[in-house]
Amino acid sequence: MTTSASVPTEPADAIPTDGTVTDRLVDANERYAAAFTDPGMDARPVLHVAVVACMDARLDLHAALGLELGDCHTIRNAGGVVTDDVIRSLTISQRALGTRSVVLIHHTGCGMQAITEDFRHDLEMEVGQRPAWAVEAFRDVEQDVRQSMQRVRTSPFLLHKNDVRGFVFDVHSGLLREIDPA
């Protein structure tokens, strides 16, 4: 497995490996910007869809879903769970930017299945302050997708709740499996 700490040596035109990871990202951006052409888009997604997914680095959402730049809004967090901040982003996405559909994507082998709400207690013991946010850990990925769908469907702030679908992405096969909301 490759981690950010063990990046393989790249060809001469690749991102330099000296400096910090952020330095390498800034260097890559300079090369990107040198060839960049403004696509002339606005912030409204072409497909009128918002995708909520886990932040796991193994999920290449655009490739997995056949999406292009400008097709969707992408909202990511640990576990892909629907939190108050996700509702905030979806509300803005729908009410100000015209999205109508919501796709929720959790995945197999999620790290949120390996921790518990004790994580908050441990943080409090370490730093002297309890986080205001819930960890949103879960054991059953399918049940958590159902809970996230329910949170979207019952939010009073969202206008469009008829096309809310949830999936589990298999990190080994790349396939989505739809979860029945019932």
JSON list of C-alpha atoms in Angstrom, two decimals:
[
{"chain": "A", "resi": 1, "resn": "MET", "atom": "CA", "xyz": [0.00, 0.00, 0.00]},
{"chain": "A", "resi": 2, "resn": "THR", "atom": "CA", "xyz": [1.27, 3.47, -0.85]},
{"chain": "A", "resi": 3, "resn": "THR", "atom": "CA", "xyz": [0.84, 6.19, 1.72]},
{"chain": "A", "resi": 4, "resn": "SER", "atom": "CA", "xyz": [1.62, 9.87, 1.56]},
{"chain": "A", "resi": 5, "resn": "ALA", "atom": "CA", "xyz": [4.78, 9.12, 3.55]},
{"chain": "A", "resi": 6, "resn": "SER", "atom": "CA", "xyz": [6.04, 6.61, 0.98]},
{"chain": "A", "resi": 7, "resn": "VAL", "atom": "CA", "xyz": [5.37, 8.17, -2.42]},
{"chain": "A", "resi": 8, "resn": "PRO", "atom": "CA", "xyz": [7.19, 6.30, -5.22]},
{"chain": "A", "resi": 9, "resn": "THR", "atom": "CA", "xyz": [9.84, 8.10, -7.28]},
{"chain": "A", "resi": 10, "resn": "GLU", "atom": "CA", "xyz": [8.21, 9.85, -10.23]},
{"chain": "A", "resi": 11, "resn": "PRO", "atom": "CA", "xyz": [9.45, 10.89, -13.71]},
{"chain": "A", "resi": 12, "resn": "ALA", "atom": "CA", "xyz": [11.23, 14.23, -14.12]},
{"chain": "A", "resi": 13, "resn": "ASP", "atom": "CA", "xyz": [8.03, 16.08, -15.10]},
{"chain": "A", "resi": 14, "resn": "ALA", "atom": "CA", "xyz": [6.14, 14.83, -12.04]},
{"chain": "A", "resi": 15, "resn": "ILE", "atom": "CA", "xyz": [5.61, 16.64, -8.78]},
{"chain": "A", "resi": 16, "resn": "PRO", "atom": "CA", "xyz": [8.97, 17.18, -7.02]},
{"chain": "A", "resi": 17, "resn": "THR", "atom": "CA", "xyz": [9.48, 15.01, -3.95]},
{"chain": "A", "resi": 18, "resn": "ASP", "atom": "CA", "xyz": [11.55, 17.50, -1.98]},
{"chain": "A", "resi": 19, "resn": "GLY", "atom": "CA", "xyz": [9.87, 19.84, 0.50]},
{"chain": "A", "resi": 20, "resn": "THR", "atom": "CA", "xyz": [6.56, 19.27, 2.24]},
{"chain": "A", "resi": 21, "resn": "VAL", "atom": "CA", "xyz": [3.49, 17.65, 0.77]},
{"chain": "A", "resi": 22, "resn": "THR", "atom": "CA", "xyz": [1.89, 21.09, 0.61]},
{"chain": "A", "resi": 23, "resn": "ASP", "atom": "CA", "xyz": [4.92, 22.41, -1.31]},
{"chain": "A", "resi": 24, "resn": "ARG", "atom": "CA", "xyz": [4.44, 19.60, -3.83]},
{"chain": "A", "resi": 25, "resn": "LEU", "atom": "CA", "xyz": [0.74, 20.43, -4.17]},
{"chain": "A", "resi": 26, "resn": "VAL", "atom": "CA", "xyz": [1.50, 24.12, -4.74]},
{"chain": "A", "resi": 27, "resn": "ASP", "atom": "CA", "xyz": [4.09, 23.18, -7.37]},
{"chain": "A", "resi": 28, "resn": "ALA", "atom": "CA", "xyz": [1.53, 20.94, -9.08]},
{"chain": "A", "resi": 29, "resn": "ASN", "atom": "CA", "xyz": [-0.98, 23.79, -9.04]},
{"chain": "A", "resi": 30, "resn": "GLU", "atom": "CA", "xyz": [1.47, 26.10, -10.75]},
{"chain": "A", "resi": 31, "resn": "ARG", "atom": "CA", "xyz": [1.86, 23.58, -13.60]},
{"chain": "A", "resi": 32, "resn": "TYR", "atom": "CA", "xyz": [-1.93, 23.13, -13.73]},
{"chain": "A", "resi": 33, "resn": "ALA", "atom": "CA", "xyz": [-2.55, 26.88, -13.83]},
{"chain": "A", "resi": 34, "resn": "ALA", "atom": "CA", "xyz": [0.00, 27.36, -16.61]},
{"chain": "A", "resi": 35, "resn": "ALA", "atom": "CA", "xyz": [-2.17, 25.23, -18.92]},
{"chain": "A", "resi": 36, "resn": "PHE", "atom": "CA", "xyz": [-5.53, 26.20, -17.39]},
{"chain": "A", "resi": 37, "resn": "THR", "atom": "CA", "xyz": [-8.33, 27.54, -19.55]},
{"chain": "A", "resi": 38, "resn": "ASP", "atom": "CA", "xyz": [-11.42, 28.95, -17.84]},
{"chain": "A", "resi": 39, "resn": "PRO", "atom": "CA", "xyz": [-14.26, 26.56, -18.74]},
{"chain": "A", "resi": 40, "resn": "GLY", "atom": "CA", "xyz": [-16.78, 29.39, -18.36]},
{"chain": "A", "resi": 41, "resn": "MET", "atom": "CA", "xyz": [-18.99, 27.51, -15.91]},
{"chain": "A", "resi": 42, "resn": "ASP", "atom": "CA", "xyz": [-20.89, 28.85, -12.96]},
{"chain": "A", "resi": 43, "resn": "ALA", "atom": "CA", "xyz": [-21.40, 27.07, -9.63]},
{"chain": "A", "resi": 44, "resn": "ARG", "atom": "CA", "xyz": [-24.66, 25.37, -10.67]},
{"chain": "A", "resi": 45, "resn": "PRO", "atom": "CA", "xyz": [-24.05, 21.67, -11.35]},
{"chain": "A", "resi": 46, "resn": "VAL", "atom": "CA", "xyz": [-25.05, 20.59, -14.84]},
{"chain": "A", "resi": 47, "resn": "LEU", "atom": "CA", "xyz": [-26.73, 17.39, -13.62]},
{"chain": "A", "resi": 48, "resn": "HIS", "atom": "CA", "xyz": [-28.51, 19.11, -10.71]},
{"chain": "A", "resi": 49, "resn": "VAL", "atom": "CA", "xyz": [-27.15, 16.51, -8.27]},
{"chain": "A", "resi": 50, "resn": "ALA", "atom": "CA", "xyz": [-25.26, 16.67, -4.99]},
{"chain": "A", "resi": 51, "resn": "VAL", "atom": "CA", "xyz": [-23.14, 13.69, -3.98]},
{"chain": "A", "resi": 52, "resn": "VAL", "atom": "CA", "xyz": [-22.39, 13.13, -0.29]},
{"chain": "A", "resi": 53, "resn": "ALA", "atom": "CA", "xyz": [-19.55, 10.67, 0.28]},
{"chain": "A", "resi": 54, "resn": "CYS", "atom": "CA", "xyz": [-16.82, 9.60, 2.63]},
{"chain": "A", "resi": 55, "resn": "MET", "atom": "CA", "xyz": [-13.51, 11.44, 2.47]},
{"chain": "A", "resi": 56, "resn": "ASP", "atom": "CA", "xyz": [-11.62, 8.13, 2.07]},
{"chain": "A", "resi": 57, "resn": "ALA", "atom": "CA", "xyz": [-8.78, 8.62, -0.41]},
{"chain": "A", "resi": 58, "resn": "ARG", "atom": "CA", "xyz": [-9.67, 5.36, -2.19]},
{"chain": "A", "resi": 59, "resn": "LEU", "atom": "CA", "xyz": [-12.90, 6.84, -3.58]},
{"chain": "A", "resi": 60, "resn": "ASP", "atom": "CA", "xyz": [-12.42, 8.58, -6.92]},
{"chain": "A", "resi": 61, "resn": "LEU", "atom": "CA", "xyz": [-16.02, 9.72, -7.17]},
{"chain": "A", "resi": 62, "resn": "HIS", "atom": "CA", "xyz": [-15.83, 11.42, -10.54]},
{"chain": "A", "resi": 63, "resn": "ALA", "atom": "CA", "xyz": [-14.28, 8.36, -12.18]},
{"chain": "A", "resi": 64, "resn": "ALA", "atom": "CA", "xyz": [-16.55, 5.88, -10.36]},
{"chain": "A", "resi": 65, "resn": "LEU", "atom": "CA", "xyz": [-19.70, 7.76, -11.35]},
{"chain": "A", "resi": 66, "resn": "GLY", "atom": "CA", "xyz": [-18.66, 8.89, -14.83]},
{"chain": "A", "resi": 67, "resn": "LEU", "atom": "CA", "xyz": [-18.78, 12.56, -13.83]},
{"chain": "A", "resi": 68, "resn": "GLU", "atom": "CA", "xyz": [-17.05, 15.50, -15.46]},
{"chain": "A", "resi": 69, "resn": "LEU", "atom": "CA", "xyz": [-16.07, 18.86, -14.03]},
{"chain": "A", "resi": 70, "resn": "GLY", "atom": "CA", "xyz": [-19.22, 20.87, -13.37]},
{"chain": "A", "resi": 71, "resn": "ASP", "atom": "CA", "xyz": [-21.59, 17.89, -13.25]},
{"chain": "A", "resi": 72, "resn": "CYS", "atom": "CA", "xyz": [-22.26, 17.79, -9.49]},
{"chain": "A", "resi": 73, "resn": "HIS", "atom": "CA", "xyz": [-21.66, 19.24, -6.08]},
{"chain": "A", "resi": 74, "resn": "THR", "atom": "CA", "xyz": [-19.48, 16.95, -3.98]},
{"chain": "A", "resi": 75, "resn": "ILE", "atom": "CA", "xyz": [-19.72, 17.03, -0.19]},
{"chain": "A", "resi": 76, "resn": "ARG", "atom": "CA", "xyz": [-17.29, 14.80, 1.70]},
{"chain": "A", "resi": 77, "resn": "ASN", "atom": "CA", "xyz": [-16.62, 14.03, 5.34]},
{"chain": "A", "resi": 78, "resn": "ALA", "atom": "CA", "xyz": [-15.46, 11.18, 7.55]},
{"chain": "A", "resi": 79, "resn": "GLY", "atom": "CA", "xyz": [-17.93, 8.36, 6.89]},
{"chain": "A", "resi": 80, "resn": "GLY", "atom": "CA", "xyz": [-20.02, 10.30, 4.38]},
{"chain": "A", "resi": 81, "resn": "VAL", "atom": "CA", "xyz": [-22.61, 10.75, 7.11]},
{"chain": "A", "resi": 82, "resn": "VAL", "atom": "CA", "xyz": [-25.32, 13.39, 6.93]},
{"chain": "A", "resi": 83, "resn": "THR", "atom": "CA", "xyz": [-24.46, 15.86, 9.67]},
{"chain": "A", "resi": 84, "resn": "ASP", "atom": "CA", "xyz": [-25.79, 19.36, 10.33]},
{"chain": "A", "resi": 85, "resn": "ASP", "atom": "CA", "xyz": [-23.00, 20.74, 8.16]},
{"chain": "A", "resi": 86, "resn": "VAL", "atom": "CA", "xyz": [-23.95, 18.40, 5.30]},
{"chain": "A", "resi": 87, "resn": "ILE", "atom": "CA", "xyz": [-27.58, 19.59, 5.61]},
{"chain": "A", "resi": 88, "resn": "ARG", "atom": "CA", "xyz": [-26.24, 23.17, 5.47]},
{"chain": "A", "resi": 89, "resn": "SER", "atom": "CA", "xyz": [-24.32, 22.43, 2.26]},
{"chain": "A", "resi": 90, "resn": "LEU", "atom": "CA", "xyz": [-27.24, 20.54, 0.70]},
{"chain": "A", "resi": 91, "resn": "THR", "atom": "CA", "xyz": [-29.61, 23.38, 1.57]},
{"chain": "A", "resi": 92, "resn": "ILE", "atom": "CA", "xyz": [-27.36, 25.90, -0.18]},
{"chain": "A", "resi": 93, "resn": "SER", "atom": "CA", "xyz": [-26.88, 23.47, -3.08]},
{"chain": "A", "resi": 94, "resn": "GLN", "atom": "CA", "xyz": [-30.63, 23.09, -3.55]},
{"chain": "A", "resi": 95, "resn": "ARG", "atom": "CA", "xyz": [-31.99, 26.51, -2.69]},
{"chain": "A", "resi": 96, "resn": "ALA", "atom": "CA", "xyz": [-29.28, 28.70, -4.21]},
{"chain": "A", "resi": 97, "resn": "LEU", "atom": "CA", "xyz": [-27.72, 26.50, -6.89]},
{"chain": "A", "resi": 98, "resn": "GLY", "atom": "CA", "xyz": [-30.52, 24.34, -8.27]},
{"chain": "A", "resi": 99, "resn": "THR", "atom": "CA", "xyz": [-29.73, 20.76, -7.32]},
{"chain": "A", "resi": 100, "resn": "ARG", "atom": "CA", "xyz": [-32.67, 18.37, -7.21]},
{"chain": "A", "resi": 101, "resn": "SER", "atom": "CA", "xyz": [-31.12, 14.94, -6.51]},
{"chain": "A", "resi": 102, "resn": "VAL", "atom": "CA", "xyz": [-29.01, 13.65, -3.61]},
{"chain": "A", "resi": 103, "resn": "VAL", "atom": "CA", "xyz": [-26.73, 10.62, -3.88]},
{"chain": "A", "resi": 104, "resn": "LEU", "atom": "CA", "xyz": [-25.24, 9.25, -0.65]},
{"chain": "A", "resi": 105, "resn": "ILE", "atom": "CA", "xyz": [-22.16, 7.02, -0.87]},
{"chain": "A", "resi": 106, "resn": "HIS", "atom": "CA", "xyz": [-20.62, 5.11, 2.01]},
{"chain": "A", "resi": 107, "resn": "HIS", "atom": "CA", "xyz": [-18.09, 2.34, 1.38]},
{"chain": "A", "resi": 108, "resn": "THR", "atom": "CA", "xyz": [-16.79, -1.01, 2.53]},
{"chain": "A", "resi": 109, "resn": "GLY", "atom": "CA", "xyz": [-13.90, -1.03, 4.98]},
{"chain": "A", "resi": 110, "resn": "CYS", "atom": "CA", "xyz": [-14.68, 2.43, 6.33]},
{"chain": "A", "resi": 111, "resn": "GLY", "atom": "CA", "xyz": [-12.52, 3.66, 9.19]},
{"chain": "A", "resi": 112, "resn": "MET", "atom": "CA", "xyz": [-15.63, 4.99, 10.93]},
{"chain": "A", "resi": 113, "resn": "GLN", "atom": "CA", "xyz": [-16.51, 1.36, 11.66]},
{"chain": "A", "resi": 114, "resn": "ALA", "atom": "CA", "xyz": [-13.28, 0.95, 13.64]},
{"chain": "A", "resi": 115, "resn": "ILE", "atom": "CA", "xyz": [-13.71, 3.81, 16.12]},
{"chain": "A", "resi": 116, "resn": "THR", "atom": "CA", "xyz": [-16.38, 4.66, 18.67]},
{"chain": "A", "resi": 117, "resn": "GLU", "atom": "CA", "xyz": [-17.87, 7.73, 20.24]},
{"chain": "A", "resi": 118, "resn": "ASP", "atom": "CA", "xyz": [-15.18, 7.28, 22.93]},
{"chain": "A", "resi": 119, "resn": "PHE", "atom": "CA", "xyz": [-12.95, 9.10, 20.45]},
{"chain": "A", "resi": 120, "resn": "ARG", "atom": "CA", "xyz": [-14.50, 12.37, 21.74]},
{"chain": "A", "resi": 121, "resn": "HIS", "atom": "CA", "xyz": [-13.75, 11.40, 25.35]},
{"chain": "A", "resi": 122, "resn": "ASP", "atom": "CA", "xyz": [-10.16, 10.56, 24.46]},
{"chain": "A", "resi": 123, "resn": "LEU", "atom": "CA", "xyz": [-9.78, 13.94, 22.75]},
{"chain": "A", "resi": 124, "resn": "GLU", "atom": "CA", "xyz": [-11.20, 15.68, 25.80]},
{"chain": "A", "resi": 125, "resn": "MET", "atom": "CA", "xyz": [-8.69, 13.90, 28.03]},
{"chain": "A", "resi": 126, "resn": "GLU", "atom": "CA", "xyz": [-5.85, 14.84, 25.70]},
{"chain": "A", "resi": 127, "resn": "VAL", "atom": "CA", "xyz": [-6.62, 18.51, 24.99]},
{"chain": "A", "resi": 128, "resn": "GLY", "atom": "CA", "xyz": [-8.84, 19.49, 27.92]},
{"chain": "A", "resi": 129, "resn": "GLN", "atom": "CA", "xyz": [-11.90, 20.33, 25.86]},
{"chain": "A", "resi": 130, "resn": "ARG", "atom": "CA", "xyz": [-14.70, 18.09, 24.57]},
{"chain": "A", "resi": 131, "resn": "PRO", "atom": "CA", "xyz": [-15.42, 18.53, 20.86]},
{"chain": "A", "resi": 132, "resn": "ALA", "atom": "CA", "xyz": [-18.83, 20.03, 20.09]},
{"chain": "A", "resi": 133, "resn": "TRP", "atom": "CA", "xyz": [-19.31, 17.55, 17.23]},
{"chain": "A", "resi": 134, "resn": "ALA", "atom": "CA", "xyz": [-20.32, 13.91, 17.33]},
{"chain": "A", "resi": 135, "resn": "VAL", "atom": "CA", "xyz": [-17.94, 11.33, 15.90]},
{"chain": "A", "resi": 136, "resn": "GLU", "atom": "CA", "xyz": [-20.81, 9.65, 13.97]},
{"chain": "A", "resi": 137, "resn": "ALA", "atom": "CA", "xyz": [-19.07, 6.26, 14.16]},
{"chain": "A", "resi": 138, "resn": "PHE", "atom": "CA", "xyz": [-21.08, 3.24, 13.04]},
{"chain": "A", "resi": 139, "resn": "ARG", "atom": "CA", "xyz": [-20.86, -0.55, 12.92]},
{"chain": "A", "resi": 140, "resn": "ASP", "atom": "CA", "xyz": [-23.32, -1.34, 10.14]},
{"chain": "A", "resi": 141, "resn": "VAL", "atom": "CA", "xyz": [-22.58, 0.58, 6.93]},
{"chain": "A", "resi": 142, "resn": "GLU", "atom": "CA", "xyz": [-25.98, -0.22, 5.37]},
{"chain": "A", "resi": 143, "resn": "GLN", "atom": "CA", "xyz": [-27.87, 1.02, 8.43]},
{"chain": "A", "resi": 144, "resn": "ASP", "atom": "CA", "xyz": [-25.80, 4.19, 8.45]},
{"chain": "A", "resi": 145, "resn": "VAL", "atom": "CA", "xyz": [-26.71, 4.81, 4.79]},
{"chain": "A", "resi": 146, "resn": "ARG", "atom": "CA", "xyz": [-30.38, 4.39, 5.75]},
{"chain": "A", "resi": 147, "resn": "GLN", "atom": "CA", "xyz": [-29.96, 6.84, 8.63]},
{"chain": "A", "resi": 148, "resn": "SER", "atom": "CA", "xyz": [-28.31, 9.36, 6.31]},
{"chain": "A", "resi": 149, "resn": "MET", "atom": "CA", "xyz": [-31.14, 8.99, 3.76]},
{"chain": "A", "resi": 150, "resn": "GLN", "atom": "CA", "xyz": [-33.66, 9.54, 6.56]},
{"chain": "A", "resi": 151, "resn": "ARG", "atom": "CA", "xyz": [-31.86, 12.67, 7.75]},
{"chain": "A", "resi": 152, "resn": "VAL", "atom": "CA", "xyz": [-32.05, 14.14, 4.25]},
{"chain": "A", "resi": 153, "resn": "ARG", "atom": "CA", "xyz": [-35.69, 13.16, 3.77]},
{"chain": "A", "resi": 154, "resn": "THR", "atom": "CA", "xyz": [-36.79, 14.67, 7.08]},
{"chain": "A", "resi": 155, "resn": "SER", "atom": "CA", "xyz": [-34.84, 17.92, 6.95]},
{"chain": "A", "resi": 156, "resn": "PRO", "atom": "CA", "xyz": [-37.19, 20.91, 6.93]},
{"chain": "A", "resi": 157, "resn": "PHE", "atom": "CA", "xyz": [-34.55, 22.97, 5.08]},
{"chain": "A", "resi": 158, "resn": "LEU", "atom": "CA", "xyz": [-34.36, 20.85, 1.94]},
{"chain": "A", "resi": 159, "resn": "LEU", "atom": "CA", "xyz": [-36.81, 21.42, -0.89]},
{"chain": "A", "resi": 160, "resn": "HIS", "atom": "CA", "xyz": [-36.14, 18.31, -2.98]},
{"chain": "A", "resi": 161, "resn": "LYS", "atom": "CA", "xyz": [-36.38, 14.98, -1.15]},
{"chain": "A", "resi": 162, "resn": "ASN", "atom": "CA", "xyz": [-37.97, 12.72, -3.76]},
{"chain": "A", "resi": 163, "resn": "ASP", "atom": "CA", "xyz": [-34.72, 11.66, -5.43]},
{"chain": "A", "resi": 164, "resn": "VAL", "atom": "CA", "xyz": [-32.52, 10.66, -2.48]},
{"chain": "A", "resi": 165, "resn": "ARG", "atom": "CA", "xyz": [-30.66, 7.40, -2.98]},
{"chain": "A", "resi": 166, "resn": "GLY", "atom": "CA", "xyz": [-27.99, 5.69, -0.93]},
{"chain": "A", "resi": 167, "resn": "PHE", "atom": "CA", "xyz": [-25.20, 3.31, -1.92]},
{"chain": "A", "resi": 168, "resn": "VAL", "atom": "CA", "xyz": [-22.26, 1.36, -0.55]},
{"chain": "A", "resi": 169, "resn": "PHE", "atom": "CA", "xyz": [-19.15, 1.51, -2.74]},
{"chain": "A", "resi": 170, "resn": "ASP", "atom": "CA", "xyz": [-17.05, -1.67, -2.68]},
{"chain": "A", "resi": 171, "resn": "VAL", "atom": "CA", "xyz": [-13.41, -0.55, -2.42]},
{"chain": "A", "resi": 172, "resn": "HIS", "atom": "CA", "xyz": [-12.22, -3.88, -3.89]},
{"chain": "A", "resi": 173, "resn": "SER", "atom": "CA", "xyz": [-14.50, -4.15, -6.95]},
{"chain": "A", "resi": 174, "resn": "GLY", "atom": "CA", "xyz": [-15.39, -0.49, -7.56]},
{"chain": "A", "resi": 175, "resn": "LEU", "atom": "CA", "xyz": [-19.10, -1.35, -7.74]},
{"chain": "A", "resi": 176, "resn": "LEU", "atom": "CA", "xyz": [-21.94, 0.51, -6.07]},
{"chain": "A", "resi": 177, "resn": "ARG", "atom": "CA", "xyz": [-24.63, -1.44, -4.24]},
{"chain": "A", "resi": 178, "resn": "GLU", "atom": "CA", "xyz": [-27.89, 0.41, -3.70]},
{"chain": "A", "resi": 179, "resn": "ILE", "atom": "CA", "xyz": [-29.35, 0.34, -0.19]},
{"chain": "A", "resi": 180, "resn": "ASP", "atom": "CA", "xyz": [-33.12, -0.02, 0.28]},
{"chain": "A", "resi": 181, "resn": "PRO", "atom": "CA", "xyz": [-34.22, 2.85, 2.53]},
{"chain": "A", "resi": 182, "resn": "ALA", "atom": "CA", "xyz": [-36.80, 0.71, 4.38]}
]
